[in-house]
Amino acid sequence: MRTVSGPTGQEAGGRRVAVTGIGVLACCGIGRDAFWDGLCGSPPEGERRVPGFDPTAWFGPKEARRVDRFAQFAVAAAAMAIEQAGGRDSLDADPQRAGVILGTGVGGLETLEEQVLLCRDKGAKRVSPFLVPMMMPNAGAAAVSMRYGLQGPCEAVTTACAAGTHAIGNGARLIASGRCDVVLAGGSEAAMTETAVAGFGNMTALSPTGVSRPFDVKRDGFVLSEGGAVLVLEELGSARSRGATVLAEVLGAASTADAHHLTAPAPAGAGAAACMELALADAAMGPADIVQINAHGTSTPLNDAAEAEAILKVFGSPGPPVTSTKGVTGHALGAAGALEAAAVVLSIQRSLIPPTFGVTTPDPAAGLDLVLGAARPWQPGPVISNSFGFGGHNGCLVLAPPGD
Amino acid sequence: MDNEAAFDKFKTCTVEVLQVEPEKVTLDARFGDDLDADSLDLVELVMALEEAFNITVDESELEGVETVEQAFKLVSSKA
C-alpha cells in the first residue's frame, strides 16, 4: 500500500499493514465461527437481523440504553477483534498512535425515529438528552475509542454501502503512512426500521420476493440486513515482533466516485473498473495477481450488471473466481464492506471461497466464474473486495495472506 | 399521595433511568458519587419524574440538587 493514494500518488510503498484480529456480527451468526458456518450454510429464514444479540454481554444495563444498536454492534465487533489480536494490553502502541475508523450508512436511525415520534406525541420537552450522542454516525467509533483508550484519529466514514470498505482502506492508510501503529477499522449498521425499509422499497432497491440472488438472471433487488465487523490493523513489523498471529495483509485500497447518478452505477461500470484498477496499482499488482473477487454483488439488476462488466473489463473472461457473500448476509449497508473484508480474511484462513447463495441460474451476460453451491477450495492469494454506494461512491480493498 | 407512595414512585423512576439497585436509592444517596449519574442522566431522570408526577421542573430549580432527598423534596413539593 502506498503512503498516498491516487493515480498520481506517491509511488513509494508505505509501511505494511497486518490484520491481527477480526470481530463480526451478521444475520448468519455472531463471532467468526458462526459467521463462517453461516456463509457456507443456507441463508437465514425471514428478516435478516443479527440473531440473539444481547447487548448486556458487552455493556452494563445503563450503558446499553444509552448506545444505539449500530454502535453496540461496533463495540461488540471491536471487542471480539481485540480479543483475537491478544487483548487490549498486548496492543502496546502509544495511545496517540492508535486510531478507530468505522463506517456506517446512517448511524442511529432507530433512535432517531423513536425520538421523532416521541417529540410529535409528547412534545419537544420529552426528547431524550441522549438522542444526539446516540444517533450521530460517529457514535460507534467514539464508543470504541473510549472503551479502549485509543487517542489517535477516531472518525466515521459515511459513504452509504461503501462505508465499511472505505473505513478499512482509510485505516490501513493511516498505518501505511506512519500516522498510526494500530487502527481498529470496519463498519456497523442497524437500520432495519419500518421507514428505512419503506424508503428502500419505494425506490425499488429491495427484492420484492425477499431473496438475495447476486448475479442470477432473476435477481430483483437486495435484501436489507444489519451487522458489524471490525479488523485490528497493525504495522506488520511491530505485530510480528510482539508475537501476534498475522491473519492477512492489506495490500491496497482505492476510493473513487462515479460523478454520474445518485443511485444508478455509471454506464459499463466505468467507476467501479477505475476503482479496481487504482486498488491494484496501490497494491503494486496487476489483474493476473488476483485470485478471488469478493463482489459487491447486491442482487440488484443494475449493480450486478455494471459490476460484472467492470470485472470483465479489468480481469478478462472468465477471470478469477467471484463470490458475493450477500446471498447469505443480505445487504448490511455501511457494514457490508467490513463484513466482506472479514469474510475474505476467513476465506484465506480456511482455504475455501464461500459460495454465492441464492443463485439458480447465473446471468450468462455476467460471464463470471461465480463460486456456486459449496465452498470452493483455493490456494489463498490476493483478493479484491468491492463496495459501491448510493451517491456513486466506489471502494476497493486488496487483501492477501501474510507475506514474508 | 402519601409520602411513602410518592417515594416509591420516585424510586421506581430512578431505578429505571439510572439502572441502579433499588436499595441504593436512599435519601442520603448522592447522584454523582453513589448512583453514578452524569448531567445527561439527570436530565433524563428529571424528564421521567415530570412525566410520572405530572409536574414541571424548571432547570433553575435543579441548581444545587445533589442528593436523592433534595430531589425528592423538590418533586413532592410540586406533586
PDB file of C-alpha atoms in Angstrom, chain A residues 128-337:
ATOM      1  CA  SER A 128     -34.095  12.353  25.145  1.00  0.00           C
ATOM      2  CA  PRO A 129     -30.890  14.164  26.019  1.00  0.00           C
ATOM      3  CA  PHE A 130     -29.235  11.084  24.570  1.00  0.00           C
ATOM      4  CA  LEU A 131     -30.773  11.499  21.115  1.00  0.00           C
ATOM      5  CA  VAL A 132     -27.793  13.320  19.638  1.00  0.00           C
ATOM      6  CA  PRO A 133     -24.988  11.155  21.047  1.00  0.00           C
ATOM      7  CA  MET A 134     -26.955   8.021  20.107  1.00  0.00           C
ATOM      8  CA  MET A 135     -27.877   8.940  16.549  1.00  0.00           C
ATOM      9  CA  MET A 136     -24.634  10.553  15.398  1.00  0.00           C
ATOM     10  CA  PRO A 137     -22.877   8.368  12.826  1.00  0.00           C
ATOM     11  CA  ASN A 138     -19.592   8.696  14.726  1.00  0.00           C
ATOM     12  CA  ALA A 139     -21.135   7.217  17.897  1.00  0.00           C
ATOM     13  CA  GLY A 140     -19.739   3.765  17.129  1.00  0.00           C
ATOM     14  CA  ALA A 141     -16.193   4.984  16.584  1.00  0.00           C
ATOM     15  CA  ALA A 142     -16.410   7.206  19.648  1.00  0.00           C
ATOM     16  CA  ALA A 143     -17.647   4.352  21.850  1.00  0.00           C
ATOM     17  CA  VAL A 144     -14.815   2.101  20.683  1.00  0.00           C
ATOM     18  CA  SER A 145     -12.119   4.730  21.250  1.00  0.00           C
ATOM     19  CA  MET A 146     -13.412   5.451  24.761  1.00  0.00           C
ATOM     20  CA  ARG A 147     -13.646   1.818  25.709  1.00  0.00           C
ATOM     21  CA  TYR A 148     -10.080   1.065  24.663  1.00  0.00           C
ATOM     22  CA  GLY A 149      -8.382   4.405  25.292  1.00  0.00           C
ATOM     23  CA  LEU A 150      -7.353   4.922  21.676  1.00  0.00           C
ATOM     24  CA  GLN A 151      -6.449   8.585  21.269  1.00  0.00           C
ATOM     25  CA  GLY A 152      -5.325   8.827  17.650  1.00  0.00           C
ATOM     26  CA  PRO A 153      -7.654   9.638  14.746  1.00  0.00           C
ATOM     27  CA  CYS A 154     -11.200   8.499  15.547  1.00  0.00           C
ATOM     28  CA  GLU A 155     -13.510   9.072  12.620  1.00  0.00           C
ATOM     29  CA  ALA A 156     -16.650   7.820  10.949  1.00  0.00           C
ATOM     30  CA  VAL A 157     -16.927   7.236   7.234  1.00  0.00           C
ATOM     31  CA  THR A 158     -20.383   7.671   5.757  1.00  0.00           C
ATOM     32  CA  THR A 159     -20.367   6.669   2.120  1.00  0.00           C
ATOM     33  CA  ALA A 160     -23.536   4.582   2.133  1.00  0.00           C
ATOM     34  CA  CYS A 161     -22.839   0.968   1.177  1.00  0.00           C
ATOM     35  CA  ALA A 162     -19.141   1.646   0.538  1.00  0.00           C
ATOM     36  CA  ALA A 163     -18.502   2.921   4.075  1.00  0.00           C
ATOM     37  CA  GLY A 164     -17.105  -0.278   5.590  1.00  0.00           C
ATOM     38  CA  THR A 165     -14.621  -0.742   2.758  1.00  0.00           C
ATOM     39  CA  HIS A 166     -13.572   2.905   2.786  1.00  0.00           C
ATOM     40  CA  ALA A 167     -13.091   2.776   6.554  1.00  0.00           C
ATOM     41  CA  ILE A 168     -10.719  -0.177   6.295  1.00  0.00           C
ATOM     42  CA  GLY A 169      -8.866   1.478   3.406  1.00  0.00           C
ATOM     43  CA  ASN A 170      -8.543   4.730   5.325  1.00  0.00           C
ATOM     44  CA  GLY A 171      -7.481   2.920   8.479  1.00  0.00           C
ATOM     45  CA  ALA A 172      -4.850   0.929   6.600  1.00  0.00           C
ATOM     46  CA  ARG A 173      -3.552   4.145   5.027  1.00  0.00           C
ATOM     47  CA  LEU A 174      -3.021   5.634   8.499  1.00  0.00           C
ATOM     48  CA  ILE A 175      -0.689   2.741   9.206  1.00  0.00           C
ATOM     49  CA  ALA A 176       0.991   2.743   5.785  1.00  0.00           C
ATOM     50  CA  SER A 177       1.696   6.461   6.048  1.00  0.00           C
ATOM     51  CA  GLY A 178       3.172   6.162   9.527  1.00  0.00           C
ATOM     52  CA  ARG A 179       0.486   8.132  11.362  1.00  0.00           C
ATOM     53  CA  CYS A 180      -0.738   5.147  13.397  1.00  0.00           C
ATOM     54  CA  ASP A 181       0.648   1.842  14.582  1.00  0.00           C
ATOM     55  CA  VAL A 182      -2.745   0.303  15.401  1.00  0.00           C
ATOM     56  CA  VAL A 183      -6.151   1.041  13.892  1.00  0.00           C
ATOM     57  CA  LEU A 184      -9.487  -0.612  14.579  1.00  0.00           C
ATOM     58  CA  ALA A 185     -11.305  -0.367  11.255  1.00  0.00           C
ATOM     59  CA  GLY A 186     -14.612  -1.642   9.973  1.00  0.00           C
ATOM     60  CA  GLY A 187     -18.253  -0.726   9.976  1.00  0.00           C
ATOM     61  CA  SER A 188     -21.634  -1.343  11.540  1.00  0.00           C
ATOM     62  CA  GLU A 189     -25.267  -0.812  10.678  1.00  0.00           C
ATOM     63  CA  ALA A 190     -28.643  -1.330  12.336  1.00  0.00           C
ATOM     64  CA  ALA A 191     -31.125   0.481  10.148  1.00  0.00           C
ATOM     65  CA  MET A 192     -33.869  -2.092   9.622  1.00  0.00           C
ATOM     66  CA  THR A 193     -36.625   0.285  10.607  1.00  0.00           C
ATOM     67  CA  GLU A 194     -40.041   0.393   9.014  1.00  0.00           C
ATOM     68  CA  THR A 195     -39.283   3.765   7.460  1.00  0.00           C
ATOM     69  CA  ALA A 196     -35.941   2.706   6.021  1.00  0.00           C
ATOM     70  CA  VAL A 197     -37.465  -0.469   4.600  1.00  0.00           C
ATOM     71  CA  ALA A 198     -40.201   1.641   3.023  1.00  0.00           C
ATOM     72  CA  GLY A 199     -37.685   4.088   1.585  1.00  0.00           C
ATOM     73  CA  PHE A 200     -35.515   1.396   0.045  1.00  0.00           C
ATOM     74  CA  GLY A 201     -38.627  -0.455  -1.089  1.00  0.00           C
ATOM     75  CA  ASN A 202     -40.206   2.557  -2.731  1.00  0.00           C
ATOM     76  CA  MET A 203     -37.040   3.259  -4.673  1.00  0.00           C
ATOM     77  CA  THR A 204     -37.356  -0.360  -5.905  1.00  0.00           C
ATOM     78  CA  ALA A 205     -33.963  -1.282  -4.467  1.00  0.00           C
ATOM     79  CA  LEU A 206     -35.302  -4.153  -2.329  1.00  0.00           C
ATOM     80  CA  SER A 207     -36.153  -7.599  -3.579  1.00  0.00           C
ATOM     81  CA  PRO A 208     -39.958  -7.918  -3.550  1.00  0.00           C
ATOM     82  CA  THR A 209     -39.508 -11.687  -3.275  1.00  0.00           C
ATOM     83  CA  GLY A 210     -37.117 -11.300  -0.331  1.00  0.00           C
ATOM     84  CA  VAL A 211     -34.450 -13.436  -1.973  1.00  0.00           C
ATOM     85  CA  SER A 212     -30.852 -12.319  -2.336  1.00  0.00           C
ATOM     86  CA  ARG A 213     -29.543 -13.915  -5.546  1.00  0.00           C
ATOM     87  CA  PRO A 214     -26.478 -11.999  -6.718  1.00  0.00           C
ATOM     88  CA  PHE A 215     -25.689 -12.285 -10.456  1.00  0.00           C
ATOM     89  CA  ASP A 216     -28.740 -14.504 -11.059  1.00  0.00           C
ATOM     90  CA  VAL A 217     -30.946 -13.827 -14.103  1.00  0.00           C
ATOM     91  CA  LYS A 218     -33.912 -13.477 -11.748  1.00  0.00           C
ATOM     92  CA  ARG A 219     -32.264 -11.076  -9.290  1.00  0.00           C
ATOM     93  CA  ASP A 220     -34.754  -8.403  -8.331  1.00  0.00           C
ATOM     94  CA  GLY A 221     -33.181  -6.303  -5.603  1.00  0.00           C
ATOM     95  CA  PHE A 222     -31.252  -6.557  -2.383  1.00  0.00           C
ATOM     96  CA  VAL A 223     -32.363  -7.928   0.972  1.00  0.00           C
ATOM     97  CA  LEU A 224     -31.784  -5.499   3.835  1.00  0.00           C
ATOM     98  CA  SER A 225     -29.788  -6.753   6.789  1.00  0.00           C
ATOM     99  CA  GLU A 226     -27.665  -5.463   9.646  1.00  0.00           C
ATOM    100  CA  GLY A 227     -24.433  -6.254  11.413  1.00  0.00           C
ATOM    101  CA  GLY A 228     -20.940  -5.123  12.151  1.00  0.00           C
ATOM    102  CA  ALA A 229     -17.331  -6.131  11.617  1.00  0.00           C
ATOM    103  CA  VAL A 230     -14.060  -4.708  12.873  1.00  0.00           C
ATOM    104  CA  LEU A 231     -10.489  -5.578  11.906  1.00  0.00           C
ATOM    105  CA  VAL A 232      -7.464  -4.925  14.067  1.00  0.00           C
ATOM    106  CA  LEU A 233      -4.858  -3.420  11.738  1.00  0.00           C
ATOM    107  CA  GLU A 234      -1.252  -3.116  12.860  1.00  0.00           C
ATOM    108  CA  GLU A 235       2.063  -2.251  11.309  1.00  0.00           C
ATOM    109  CA  LEU A 236       3.340  -5.645  10.182  1.00  0.00           C
ATOM    110  CA  GLY A 237       6.785  -5.430  11.764  1.00  0.00           C
ATOM    111  CA  SER A 238       5.530  -4.457  15.195  1.00  0.00           C
ATOM    112  CA  ALA A 239       2.740  -7.036  15.022  1.00  0.00           C
ATOM    113  CA  ARG A 240       5.307  -9.746  14.345  1.00  0.00           C
ATOM    114  CA  SER A 241       7.747  -8.534  16.946  1.00  0.00           C
ATOM    115  CA  ARG A 242       5.088  -8.688  19.647  1.00  0.00           C
ATOM    116  CA  GLY A 243       4.350 -12.261  18.556  1.00  0.00           C
ATOM    117  CA  ALA A 244       0.893 -11.629  17.083  1.00  0.00           C
ATOM    118  CA  THR A 245      -0.603 -14.054  14.609  1.00  0.00           C
ATOM    119  CA  VAL A 246      -0.886 -12.210  11.321  1.00  0.00           C
ATOM    120  CA  LEU A 247      -4.079 -13.324   9.613  1.00  0.00           C
ATOM    121  CA  ALA A 248      -3.741 -11.296   6.425  1.00  0.00           C
ATOM    122  CA  GLU A 249      -2.234  -8.160   4.943  1.00  0.00           C
ATOM    123  CA  VAL A 250      -3.984  -5.158   3.464  1.00  0.00           C
ATOM    124  CA  LEU A 251      -2.026  -4.537   0.284  1.00  0.00           C
ATOM    125  CA  GLY A 252      -4.066  -1.834  -1.360  1.00  0.00           C
ATOM    126  CA  ALA A 253      -7.167   0.306  -1.268  1.00  0.00           C
ATOM    127  CA  ALA A 254      -8.881   2.803  -3.505  1.00  0.00           C
ATOM    128  CA  SER A 255     -11.753   5.256  -3.387  1.00  0.00           C
ATOM    129  CA  THR A 256     -13.378   6.951  -6.349  1.00  0.00           C
ATOM    130  CA  ALA A 257     -16.700   8.494  -7.322  1.00  0.00           C
ATOM    131  CA  ASP A 258     -18.797   7.884 -10.414  1.00  0.00           C
ATOM    132  CA  ALA A 259     -19.919  11.531 -10.517  1.00  0.00           C
ATOM    133  CA  HIS A 260     -22.787  10.209 -12.575  1.00  0.00           C
ATOM    134  CA  HIS A 261     -26.080   9.499 -10.756  1.00  0.00           C
ATOM    135  CA  LEU A 262     -27.348   9.289  -7.181  1.00  0.00           C
ATOM    136  CA  THR A 263     -28.345   5.653  -7.336  1.00  0.00           C
ATOM    137  CA  ALA A 264     -27.505   4.147 -10.733  1.00  0.00           C
ATOM    138  CA  PRO A 265     -23.965   2.999 -11.486  1.00  0.00           C
ATOM    139  CA  ALA A 266     -22.018   4.687 -14.297  1.00  0.00           C
ATOM    140  CA  PRO A 267     -22.515   3.023 -17.696  1.00  0.00           C
ATOM    141  CA  ALA A 268     -20.467  -0.143 -18.139  1.00  0.00           C
ATOM    142  CA  GLY A 269     -19.379   0.080 -14.511  1.00  0.00           C
ATOM    143  CA  ALA A 270     -16.713   2.597 -15.512  1.00  0.00           C
ATOM    144  CA  GLY A 271     -16.327   3.983 -11.996  1.00  0.00           C
ATOM    145  CA  ALA A 272     -16.107   0.524 -10.466  1.00  0.00           C
ATOM    146  CA  ALA A 273     -13.471  -0.521 -13.013  1.00  0.00           C
ATOM    147  CA  ALA A 274     -11.408   2.595 -12.367  1.00  0.00           C
ATOM    148  CA  CYS A 275     -11.531   1.944  -8.635  1.00  0.00           C
ATOM    149  CA  MET A 276     -10.430  -1.680  -9.007  1.00  0.00           C
ATOM    150  CA  GLU A 277      -7.527  -0.600 -11.222  1.00  0.00           C
ATOM    151  CA  LEU A 278      -6.491   2.027  -8.719  1.00  0.00           C
ATOM    152  CA  ALA A 279      -6.579  -0.510  -5.869  1.00  0.00           C
ATOM    153  CA  LEU A 280      -4.393  -2.861  -7.907  1.00  0.00           C
ATOM    154  CA  ALA A 281      -1.931  -0.036  -8.568  1.00  0.00           C
ATOM    155  CA  ASP A 282      -1.925   0.790  -4.868  1.00  0.00           C
ATOM    156  CA  ALA A 283      -1.027  -2.835  -4.179  1.00  0.00           C
ATOM    157  CA  ALA A 284       1.621  -2.747  -6.953  1.00  0.00           C
ATOM    158  CA  MET A 285      -0.182  -5.614  -8.670  1.00  0.00           C
ATOM    159  CA  GLY A 286      -1.708  -6.497 -11.987  1.00  0.00           C
ATOM    160  CA  PRO A 287      -5.077  -8.154 -12.639  1.00  0.00           C
ATOM    161  CA  ALA A 288      -3.404 -11.546 -13.069  1.00  0.00           C
ATOM    162  CA  ASP A 289      -2.226 -11.456  -9.452  1.00  0.00           C
ATOM    163  CA  ILE A 290      -5.785 -11.502  -8.100  1.00  0.00           C
ATOM    164  CA  VAL A 291      -7.144 -14.968  -7.389  1.00  0.00           C
ATOM    165  CA  GLN A 292     -10.518 -14.177  -5.780  1.00  0.00           C
ATOM    166  CA  ILE A 293     -13.028 -11.377  -6.063  1.00  0.00           C
ATOM    167  CA  ASN A 294     -15.452 -10.694  -3.226  1.00  0.00           C
ATOM    168  CA  ALA A 295     -18.005  -8.757  -5.241  1.00  0.00           C
ATOM    169  CA  HIS A 296     -20.336  -6.063  -4.005  1.00  0.00           C
ATOM    170  CA  GLY A 297     -22.979  -8.246  -5.736  1.00  0.00           C
ATOM    171  CA  THR A 298     -26.069  -6.812  -4.107  1.00  0.00           C
ATOM    172  CA  SER A 299     -28.579  -8.756  -6.224  1.00  0.00           C
ATOM    173  CA  THR A 300     -29.972  -5.604  -7.818  1.00  0.00           C
ATOM    174  CA  PRO A 301     -30.312  -5.730 -11.612  1.00  0.00           C
ATOM    175  CA  LEU A 302     -28.220  -2.601 -12.175  1.00  0.00           C
ATOM    176  CA  ASN A 303     -25.400  -3.129  -9.666  1.00  0.00           C
ATOM    177  CA  ASP A 304     -24.645  -6.676 -10.645  1.00  0.00           C
ATOM    178  CA  ALA A 305     -24.697  -5.927 -14.382  1.00  0.00           C
ATOM    179  CA  ALA A 306     -22.389  -2.926 -14.018  1.00  0.00           C
ATOM    180  CA  GLU A 307     -20.077  -4.698 -11.590  1.00  0.00           C
ATOM    181  CA  ALA A 308     -19.830  -7.769 -13.830  1.00  0.00           C
ATOM    182  CA  GLU A 309     -18.977  -5.548 -16.766  1.00  0.00           C
ATOM    183  CA  ALA A 310     -16.328  -3.768 -14.730  1.00  0.00           C
ATOM    184  CA  ILE A 311     -14.830  -7.069 -13.556  1.00  0.00           C
ATOM    185  CA  LEU A 312     -14.654  -8.362 -17.138  1.00  0.00           C
ATOM    186  CA  LYS A 313     -13.013  -5.134 -18.285  1.00  0.00           C
ATOM    187  CA  VAL A 314     -10.336  -5.286 -15.595  1.00  0.00           C
ATOM    188  CA  PHE A 315      -9.776  -9.040 -15.314  1.00  0.00           C
ATOM    189  CA  GLY A 316     -10.949 -10.506 -18.648  1.00  0.00           C
ATOM    190  CA  SER A 317     -13.167 -13.551 -19.000  1.00  0.00           C
ATOM    191  CA  PRO A 318     -13.615 -15.699 -17.047  1.00  0.00           C
ATOM    192  CA  GLY A 319     -11.148 -14.018 -14.690  1.00  0.00           C
ATOM    193  CA  PRO A 320     -10.646 -15.029 -11.074  1.00  0.00           C
ATOM    194  CA  PRO A 321     -13.396 -16.773  -9.091  1.00  0.00           C
ATOM    195  CA  VAL A 322     -16.081 -14.360  -7.917  1.00  0.00           C
ATOM    196  CA  THR A 323     -18.291 -14.685  -4.877  1.00  0.00           C
ATOM    197  CA  SER A 324     -20.926 -12.464  -3.336  1.00  0.00           C
ATOM    198  CA  THR A 325     -21.479 -13.314   0.293  1.00  0.00           C
ATOM    199  CA  LYS A 326     -24.625 -11.158   0.192  1.00  0.00           C
ATOM    200  CA  GLY A 327     -26.512 -14.257  -0.937  1.00  0.00           C
ATOM    201  CA  VAL A 328     -26.345 -15.208   2.747  1.00  0.00           C
ATOM    202  CA  THR A 329     -25.736 -11.964   4.603  1.00  0.00           C
ATOM    203  CA  GLY A 330     -28.112  -9.789   2.648  1.00  0.00           C
ATOM    204  CA  HIS A 331     -27.024  -6.181   2.420  1.00  0.00           C
ATOM    205  CA  ALA A 332     -25.899  -4.588   5.666  1.00  0.00           C
ATOM    206  CA  LEU A 333     -25.274  -1.201   4.007  1.00  0.00           C
ATOM    207  CA  GLY A 334     -22.380   0.584   5.733  1.00  0.00           C
ATOM    208  CA  ALA A 335     -21.328  -2.631   7.461  1.00  0.00           C
ATOM    209  CA  ALA A 336     -21.275  -4.648   4.242  1.00  0.00           C
ATOM    210  CA  GLY A 337     -17.701  -3.884   3.202  1.00  0.00           C
TER     211      GLY A 337
END
